[in-house]
Amino acid sequence: MVAEPRRPEGPGADPRAVAEDRKPPSDEARSAFTPPSGIAVPLPSGPPEPDGPTSEFAVPRGLVPEPSAEPQGSALSPPGGRGAGDAPPAFTPAHGVPLVRLTKETPWQDRMRTVLRMPVGERPAPEPVQLQGESGPAVPRVLDLTLRIGELLLAGGEGAEDVEAAMLAIATAYGLARCEPTVTFTLLSITHQPSLVDDPVTANRTVRRRAPDYTRLAAVFRLVDDISSDEGAVSLEEAYRRLAEIRRNRHPYPTWVLTAASGLLAGAASLLVGGGPPVFLAAALGAMLGDRLAWLCAGRGLPEFYQFVAAAMPPAAVGVALALAGADVSYSAVITGGLFALLPGRALVAGVQDGLTGFYITAAARLLEVMYFFIGIVVGVLLVLYIGVQLEATLDPDEALRSAERPVVQILAAMALSLTFALLLQQERHTVLAATLNGGVAWAVYGALHYAGGISPVASTAVAAGLVGLFGQLLSRLRYASSLPYVTAAIGPLLPGSPTYFGLLAIAQGHMNAGLASMAKAAALAIAIAIGVNLGGETARLFIRVPGASRGAGRRAAKRTRGF
């Protein structure tokens, strides 16, 4: 191994050789931005840089950004210096870039529904209306409060879109940007992403139990309205306290009032289809027995399917007993009146509404729930009718209900039916009168179209249900509340009780074709009710525009009219 000769060092040495020999290694090489020797390095004037990675859009330390000539505005504002019509046609719609202003004068339902129907990249930045500390909102607690409120709304029967609007309103009020709520039949989820470089935070909550309590639903709506309004600040602690009070509040009506209301509902329904005072008493007795039997099953922990089976048997048994005794009453009116209290109109309307607004998974689950409840009613009534047929009870499937002879009595019966429905739904007392009048108007419109005008019952039911949805939506916007208390009870007189009974009776007697035809008619009437209610609500929203929004930008929805 030959040793490398040493280069001379000293006064006579070559300076280039000495400098080359003292060249630092690659890991000690200096940056090209290092100042030469003799020049002081300027000290940083701003705060120290963080140790972790930062965004590529961050301003380097020591560099002062130039002041912007234009004031900072919304991300949806048109660029300054040129109008919407001067923008390149490849990136701008034909009508220009809409300017969206979500003002606080608009009800929070419409403001949040407008935001939900926008693409995420086009949503305006939220304006916090609640006072926060210096460290900002507590993200986990805000998400937890949002999920708890959404759980109460979904368990109370509210539609998926309205639940998402309420969740987005709460998150926006507490200053959480880039929140995306998701609602299905049993699961609520919300995701918050602080920025493009931060990890998202996701929270979930499962809905275990559903109970129709519209008083609690109205209280939750008032809480959401107070949180999202800028009139009074509601802190997180105050919101949690009010939510705990809402959960602890007892139902406004005792159990005996609900049992009596179920009996009055069945009696009013029997008058609606042509019964008299004896039929009223018999239908009321059967419905109250069914209600008590269903409560007994619920107390033993049986699923709701068996509760519907048990509740459907006593009204049918009372009708069969009267037929066996040879009483001069309308047995069909007795059994039909008992079925009115069991038909799941609330779940049906919510399921069709979710499907029409694009929540297909939730709509399919709700409609499957309706199908199970309806099968439970069918099983309970068919068991009793089959026993009655074996005992040779005179039950005529071709019996015509005298439903067009007493219009004044029928309108009063329809109002009484809506009143008792409102009591069973645990509505607030000041909403009962409006729901009762709405139900009377619905039956009057149906009778005028079907009996006086000769229009088919399906079309007449759809028009009457559309008016119910229209008036209910307008009343809810007037009171800044949910539309369910004004709609659900009012559609009670339109429920297909008599086609359901005649279809079940024909099936029990072996006339399958006639029975299936009558059941198909009942299904068509139920779908007409649901679509009519939803269409009426959408018609009401057409007259409620977001102030300052351009035409067509208030409520955007998906556009897919060619099947792809």
mmCIF file of C-alpha atoms in Angstrom, residues 250-464:
data_model
loop_
_atom_site.group_PDB
_atom_site.id
_atom_site.type_symbol
_atom_site.label_atom_id
_atom_site.label_comp_id
_atom_site.label_asym_id
_atom_site.label_seq_id
_atom_site.Cartn_x
_atom_site.Cartn_y
_atom_site.Cartn_z
ATOM 1 C CA ARG A 250 -91.756 13.620 31.639
ATOM 2 C CA HIS A 251 -94.386 13.170 28.963
ATOM 3 C CA PRO A 252 -97.073 15.887 29.018
ATOM 4 C CA TYR A 253 -99.972 13.412 29.185
ATOM 5 C CA PRO A 254 -100.397 10.520 31.640
ATOM 6 C CA THR A 255 -100.955 6.933 30.593
ATOM 7 C CA TRP A 256 -104.704 6.936 31.158
ATOM 8 C CA VAL A 257 -105.095 9.949 28.866
ATOM 9 C CA LEU A 258 -103.225 8.109 26.110
ATOM 10 C CA THR A 259 -105.400 5.034 26.532
ATOM 11 C CA ALA A 260 -108.569 7.128 26.381
ATOM 12 C CA ALA A 261 -107.180 8.967 23.340
ATOM 13 C CA SER A 262 -106.627 5.670 21.506
ATOM 14 C CA GLY A 263 -110.235 4.712 22.201
ATOM 15 C CA LEU A 264 -111.574 8.072 21.035
ATOM 16 C CA LEU A 265 -109.417 7.816 17.921
ATOM 17 C CA ALA A 266 -110.908 4.453 16.991
ATOM 18 C CA GLY A 267 -114.408 5.709 17.708
ATOM 19 C CA ALA A 268 -113.926 8.808 15.572
ATOM 20 C CA ALA A 269 -112.526 6.655 12.758
ATOM 21 C CA SER A 270 -115.592 4.416 12.924
ATOM 22 C CA LEU A 271 -117.839 7.476 12.575
ATOM 23 C CA LEU A 272 -115.706 8.584 9.659
ATOM 24 C CA VAL A 273 -116.482 5.371 7.742
ATOM 25 C CA GLY A 274 -120.226 5.382 8.479
ATOM 26 C CA GLY A 275 -120.704 3.977 11.985
ATOM 27 C CA GLY A 276 -123.139 5.146 14.645
ATOM 28 C CA PRO A 277 -123.023 5.534 18.446
ATOM 29 C CA PRO A 278 -122.976 1.734 19.137
ATOM 30 C CA VAL A 279 -120.144 1.325 16.645
ATOM 31 C CA PHE A 280 -118.323 4.237 18.301
ATOM 32 C CA LEU A 281 -118.468 2.542 21.703
ATOM 33 C CA ALA A 282 -117.454 -0.876 20.348
ATOM 34 C CA ALA A 283 -114.495 0.508 18.385
ATOM 35 C CA ALA A 284 -113.345 2.559 21.384
ATOM 36 C CA LEU A 285 -113.519 -0.480 23.653
ATOM 37 C CA GLY A 286 -111.506 -2.649 21.245
ATOM 38 C CA ALA A 287 -108.839 0.020 20.752
ATOM 39 C CA MET A 288 -108.387 0.598 24.493
ATOM 40 C CA LEU A 289 -108.053 -3.141 25.112
ATOM 41 C CA GLY A 290 -105.477 -3.338 22.330
ATOM 42 C CA ASP A 291 -103.547 -0.407 23.782
ATOM 43 C CA ARG A 292 -103.400 -2.007 27.232
ATOM 44 C CA LEU A 293 -102.324 -5.333 25.756
ATOM 45 C CA ALA A 294 -99.559 -3.628 23.770
ATOM 46 C CA TRP A 295 -98.351 -1.841 26.930
ATOM 47 C CA LEU A 296 -98.243 -5.203 28.710
ATOM 48 C CA CYS A 297 -96.121 -6.693 25.921
ATOM 49 C CA ALA A 298 -93.806 -3.675 25.969
ATOM 50 C CA GLY A 299 -93.355 -4.020 29.724
ATOM 51 C CA ARG A 300 -92.282 -7.644 29.231
ATOM 52 C CA GLY A 301 -89.627 -6.585 26.717
ATOM 53 C CA LEU A 302 -91.252 -8.009 23.578
ATOM 54 C CA PRO A 303 -90.217 -6.445 20.236
ATOM 55 C CA GLU A 304 -92.508 -3.930 18.552
ATOM 56 C CA PHE A 305 -93.616 -6.487 15.963
ATOM 57 C CA TYR A 306 -95.369 -8.559 18.623
ATOM 58 C CA GLN A 307 -96.768 -5.421 20.213
ATOM 59 C CA PHE A 308 -98.507 -4.588 16.916
ATOM 60 C CA VAL A 309 -99.811 -8.162 16.681
ATOM 61 C CA ALA A 310 -101.250 -7.922 20.182
ATOM 62 C CA ALA A 311 -102.747 -4.448 19.618
ATOM 63 C CA ALA A 312 -104.497 -5.508 16.389
ATOM 64 C CA MET A 313 -106.293 -8.493 17.892
ATOM 65 C CA PRO A 314 -108.810 -6.898 20.370
ATOM 66 C CA PRO A 315 -110.520 -4.542 17.830
ATOM 67 C CA ALA A 316 -110.954 -7.427 15.402
ATOM 68 C CA ALA A 317 -112.165 -9.661 18.247
ATOM 69 C CA VAL A 318 -114.827 -7.108 19.260
ATOM 70 C CA GLY A 319 -116.098 -6.931 15.669
ATOM 71 C CA VAL A 320 -116.218 -10.717 15.330
ATOM 72 C CA ALA A 321 -117.987 -11.038 18.702
ATOM 73 C CA LEU A 322 -120.682 -8.576 17.600
ATOM 74 C CA ALA A 323 -121.099 -10.505 14.361
ATOM 75 C CA LEU A 324 -121.486 -13.791 16.245
ATOM 76 C CA ALA A 325 -124.014 -12.165 18.606
ATOM 77 C CA GLY A 326 -126.087 -10.961 15.668
ATOM 78 C CA ALA A 327 -126.000 -7.288 16.725
ATOM 79 C CA ASP A 328 -127.395 -4.804 14.250
ATOM 80 C CA VAL A 329 -124.175 -2.799 13.812
ATOM 81 C CA SER A 330 -121.562 -2.393 11.109
ATOM 82 C CA TYR A 331 -118.837 -4.871 12.043
ATOM 83 C CA SER A 332 -116.583 -3.536 9.304
ATOM 84 C CA ALA A 333 -116.701 -0.041 10.797
ATOM 85 C CA VAL A 334 -115.736 -1.424 14.212
ATOM 86 C CA ILE A 335 -112.668 -3.264 12.908
ATOM 87 C CA THR A 336 -111.707 -0.421 10.544
ATOM 88 C CA GLY A 337 -111.826 2.098 13.394
ATOM 89 C CA GLY A 338 -109.453 -0.048 15.438
ATOM 90 C CA LEU A 339 -106.989 -0.258 12.548
ATOM 91 C CA PHE A 340 -106.691 3.533 12.215
ATOM 92 C CA ALA A 341 -104.814 3.790 15.502
ATOM 93 C CA LEU A 342 -102.248 1.192 14.411
ATOM 94 C CA LEU A 343 -101.315 2.163 10.859
ATOM 95 C CA PRO A 344 -97.735 3.574 10.927
ATOM 96 C CA GLY A 345 -98.379 6.792 9.044
ATOM 97 C CA ARG A 346 -95.561 8.705 10.752
ATOM 98 C CA ALA A 347 -92.857 6.207 9.796
ATOM 99 C CA LEU A 348 -94.265 5.909 6.270
ATOM 100 C CA VAL A 349 -94.134 9.652 5.636
ATOM 101 C CA ALA A 350 -90.596 9.901 7.052
ATOM 102 C CA GLY A 351 -89.407 6.978 4.912
ATOM 103 C CA VAL A 352 -90.777 8.354 1.655
ATOM 104 C CA GLN A 353 -89.464 11.816 2.508
ATOM 105 C CA ASP A 354 -85.942 10.451 3.052
ATOM 106 C CA GLY A 355 -86.122 8.648 -0.289
ATOM 107 C CA LEU A 356 -87.281 11.743 -2.150
ATOM 108 C CA THR A 357 -84.492 13.858 -0.642
ATOM 109 C CA GLY A 358 -81.745 11.372 -1.579
ATOM 110 C CA PHE A 359 -81.220 9.429 1.685
ATOM 111 C CA TYR A 360 -81.892 6.055 0.143
ATOM 112 C CA ILE A 361 -80.331 3.861 2.841
ATOM 113 C CA THR A 362 -82.348 5.527 5.593
ATOM 114 C CA ALA A 363 -85.486 5.467 3.430
ATOM 115 C CA ALA A 364 -85.089 1.738 2.757
ATOM 116 C CA ALA A 365 -84.662 1.043 6.473
ATOM 117 C CA ARG A 366 -87.701 3.120 7.418
ATOM 118 C CA LEU A 367 -89.885 1.481 4.776
ATOM 119 C CA LEU A 368 -88.697 -1.935 5.949
ATOM 120 C CA GLU A 369 -89.748 -0.953 9.467
ATOM 121 C CA VAL A 370 -93.175 0.080 8.124
ATOM 122 C CA MET A 371 -93.467 -3.261 6.351
ATOM 123 C CA TYR A 372 -92.745 -5.176 9.554
ATOM 124 C CA PHE A 373 -95.317 -3.149 11.497
ATOM 125 C CA PHE A 374 -97.883 -3.663 8.762
ATOM 126 C CA ILE A 375 -97.200 -7.406 8.715
ATOM 127 C CA GLY A 376 -97.742 -7.441 12.477
ATOM 128 C CA ILE A 377 -101.142 -5.793 12.020
ATOM 129 C CA VAL A 378 -101.983 -8.251 9.256
ATOM 130 C CA VAL A 379 -101.046 -11.233 11.418
ATOM 131 C CA GLY A 380 -103.083 -10.029 14.395
ATOM 132 C CA VAL A 381 -106.225 -9.261 12.379
ATOM 133 C CA LEU A 382 -105.986 -12.385 10.224
ATOM 134 C CA LEU A 383 -105.750 -14.636 13.285
ATOM 135 C CA VAL A 384 -109.000 -13.244 14.667
ATOM 136 C CA LEU A 385 -110.776 -13.123 11.302
ATOM 137 C CA TYR A 386 -109.781 -16.713 10.568
ATOM 138 C CA ILE A 387 -111.266 -17.803 13.896
ATOM 139 C CA GLY A 388 -114.414 -15.820 13.107
ATOM 140 C CA VAL A 389 -114.726 -17.460 9.692
ATOM 141 C CA GLN A 390 -114.348 -20.903 11.281
ATOM 142 C CA LEU A 391 -117.107 -20.007 13.750
ATOM 143 C CA GLU A 392 -119.291 -18.951 10.770
ATOM 144 C CA ALA A 393 -119.473 -15.288 11.669
ATOM 145 C CA THR A 394 -121.382 -13.233 9.073
ATOM 146 C CA LEU A 395 -118.533 -11.049 7.855
ATOM 147 C CA ASP A 396 -119.203 -9.731 4.349
ATOM 148 C CA PRO A 397 -116.139 -8.607 2.339
ATOM 149 C CA ASP A 398 -118.416 -6.796 -0.139
ATOM 150 C CA GLU A 399 -120.057 -4.630 2.520
ATOM 151 C CA ALA A 400 -119.968 -0.977 1.514
ATOM 152 C CA LEU A 401 -119.119 1.560 4.179
ATOM 153 C CA ARG A 402 -121.558 4.474 4.202
ATOM 154 C CA SER A 403 -118.886 7.152 4.048
ATOM 155 C CA ALA A 404 -120.510 9.731 1.774
ATOM 156 C CA GLU A 405 -123.821 10.397 3.496
ATOM 157 C CA ARG A 406 -122.889 12.670 6.424
ATOM 158 C CA PRO A 407 -120.284 15.258 5.413
ATOM 159 C CA VAL A 408 -120.703 17.424 8.531
ATOM 160 C CA VAL A 409 -120.384 14.452 10.876
ATOM 161 C CA GLN A 410 -117.388 13.196 8.928
ATOM 162 C CA ILE A 411 -115.563 16.520 9.102
ATOM 163 C CA LEU A 412 -116.144 16.674 12.869
ATOM 164 C CA ALA A 413 -115.012 13.045 13.165
ATOM 165 C CA ALA A 414 -111.871 13.829 11.132
ATOM 166 C CA MET A 415 -111.051 16.733 13.453
ATOM 167 C CA ALA A 416 -111.590 14.520 16.511
ATOM 168 C CA LEU A 417 -109.341 11.873 14.961
ATOM 169 C CA SER A 418 -106.570 14.419 14.380
ATOM 170 C CA LEU A 419 -107.000 15.715 17.931
ATOM 171 C CA THR A 420 -106.544 12.280 19.468
ATOM 172 C CA PHE A 421 -103.589 11.565 17.163
ATOM 173 C CA ALA A 422 -101.941 14.726 18.461
ATOM 174 C CA LEU A 423 -102.428 13.528 22.044
ATOM 175 C CA LEU A 424 -100.938 10.125 21.258
ATOM 176 C CA LEU A 425 -97.910 11.822 19.685
ATOM 177 C CA GLN A 426 -97.321 13.808 22.911
ATOM 178 C CA GLN A 427 -97.645 17.161 21.174
ATOM 179 C CA GLU A 428 -97.505 20.508 22.928
ATOM 180 C CA ARG A 429 -100.903 21.918 23.826
ATOM 181 C CA HIS A 430 -100.599 25.017 21.664
ATOM 182 C CA THR A 431 -100.011 22.881 18.537
ATOM 183 C CA VAL A 432 -103.015 20.589 19.033
ATOM 184 C CA LEU A 433 -105.560 23.106 17.709
ATOM 185 C CA ALA A 434 -103.573 23.789 14.524
ATOM 186 C CA ALA A 435 -103.168 20.064 13.840
ATOM 187 C CA THR A 436 -106.885 19.499 14.453
ATOM 188 C CA LEU A 437 -107.916 22.220 11.992
ATOM 189 C CA ASN A 438 -105.392 20.946 9.446
ATOM 190 C CA GLY A 439 -106.917 17.466 9.646
ATOM 191 C CA GLY A 440 -110.428 18.863 9.136
ATOM 192 C CA VAL A 441 -109.292 20.783 6.057
ATOM 193 C CA ALA A 442 -107.631 17.650 4.679
ATOM 194 C CA TRP A 443 -110.803 15.579 4.942
ATOM 195 C CA ALA A 444 -112.949 18.382 3.525
ATOM 196 C CA VAL A 445 -110.696 18.638 0.473
ATOM 197 C CA TYR A 446 -110.665 14.862 0.051
ATOM 198 C CA GLY A 447 -114.456 14.641 0.284
ATOM 199 C CA ALA A 448 -114.978 17.496 -2.154
ATOM 200 C CA LEU A 449 -112.644 15.950 -4.720
ATOM 201 C CA HIS A 450 -113.640 12.298 -4.351
ATOM 202 C CA TYR A 451 -117.366 12.315 -3.535
ATOM 203 C CA ALA A 452 -118.520 15.567 -5.120
ATOM 204 C CA GLY A 453 -115.970 15.747 -7.947
ATOM 205 C CA GLY A 454 -115.760 12.054 -8.788
ATOM 206 C CA ILE A 455 -111.933 12.015 -8.761
ATOM 207 C CA SER A 456 -110.142 8.779 -7.889
ATOM 208 C CA PRO A 457 -109.388 8.244 -4.186
ATOM 209 C CA VAL A 458 -105.622 8.064 -4.798
ATOM 210 C CA ALA A 459 -105.488 11.449 -6.559
ATOM 211 C CA SER A 460 -107.846 13.013 -3.993
ATOM 212 C CA THR A 461 -105.703 11.700 -1.145
ATOM 213 C CA ALA A 462 -102.525 13.060 -2.747
ATOM 214 C CA VAL A 463 -104.030 16.550 -3.139
ATOM 215 C CA ALA A 464 -105.369 16.596 0.427
#
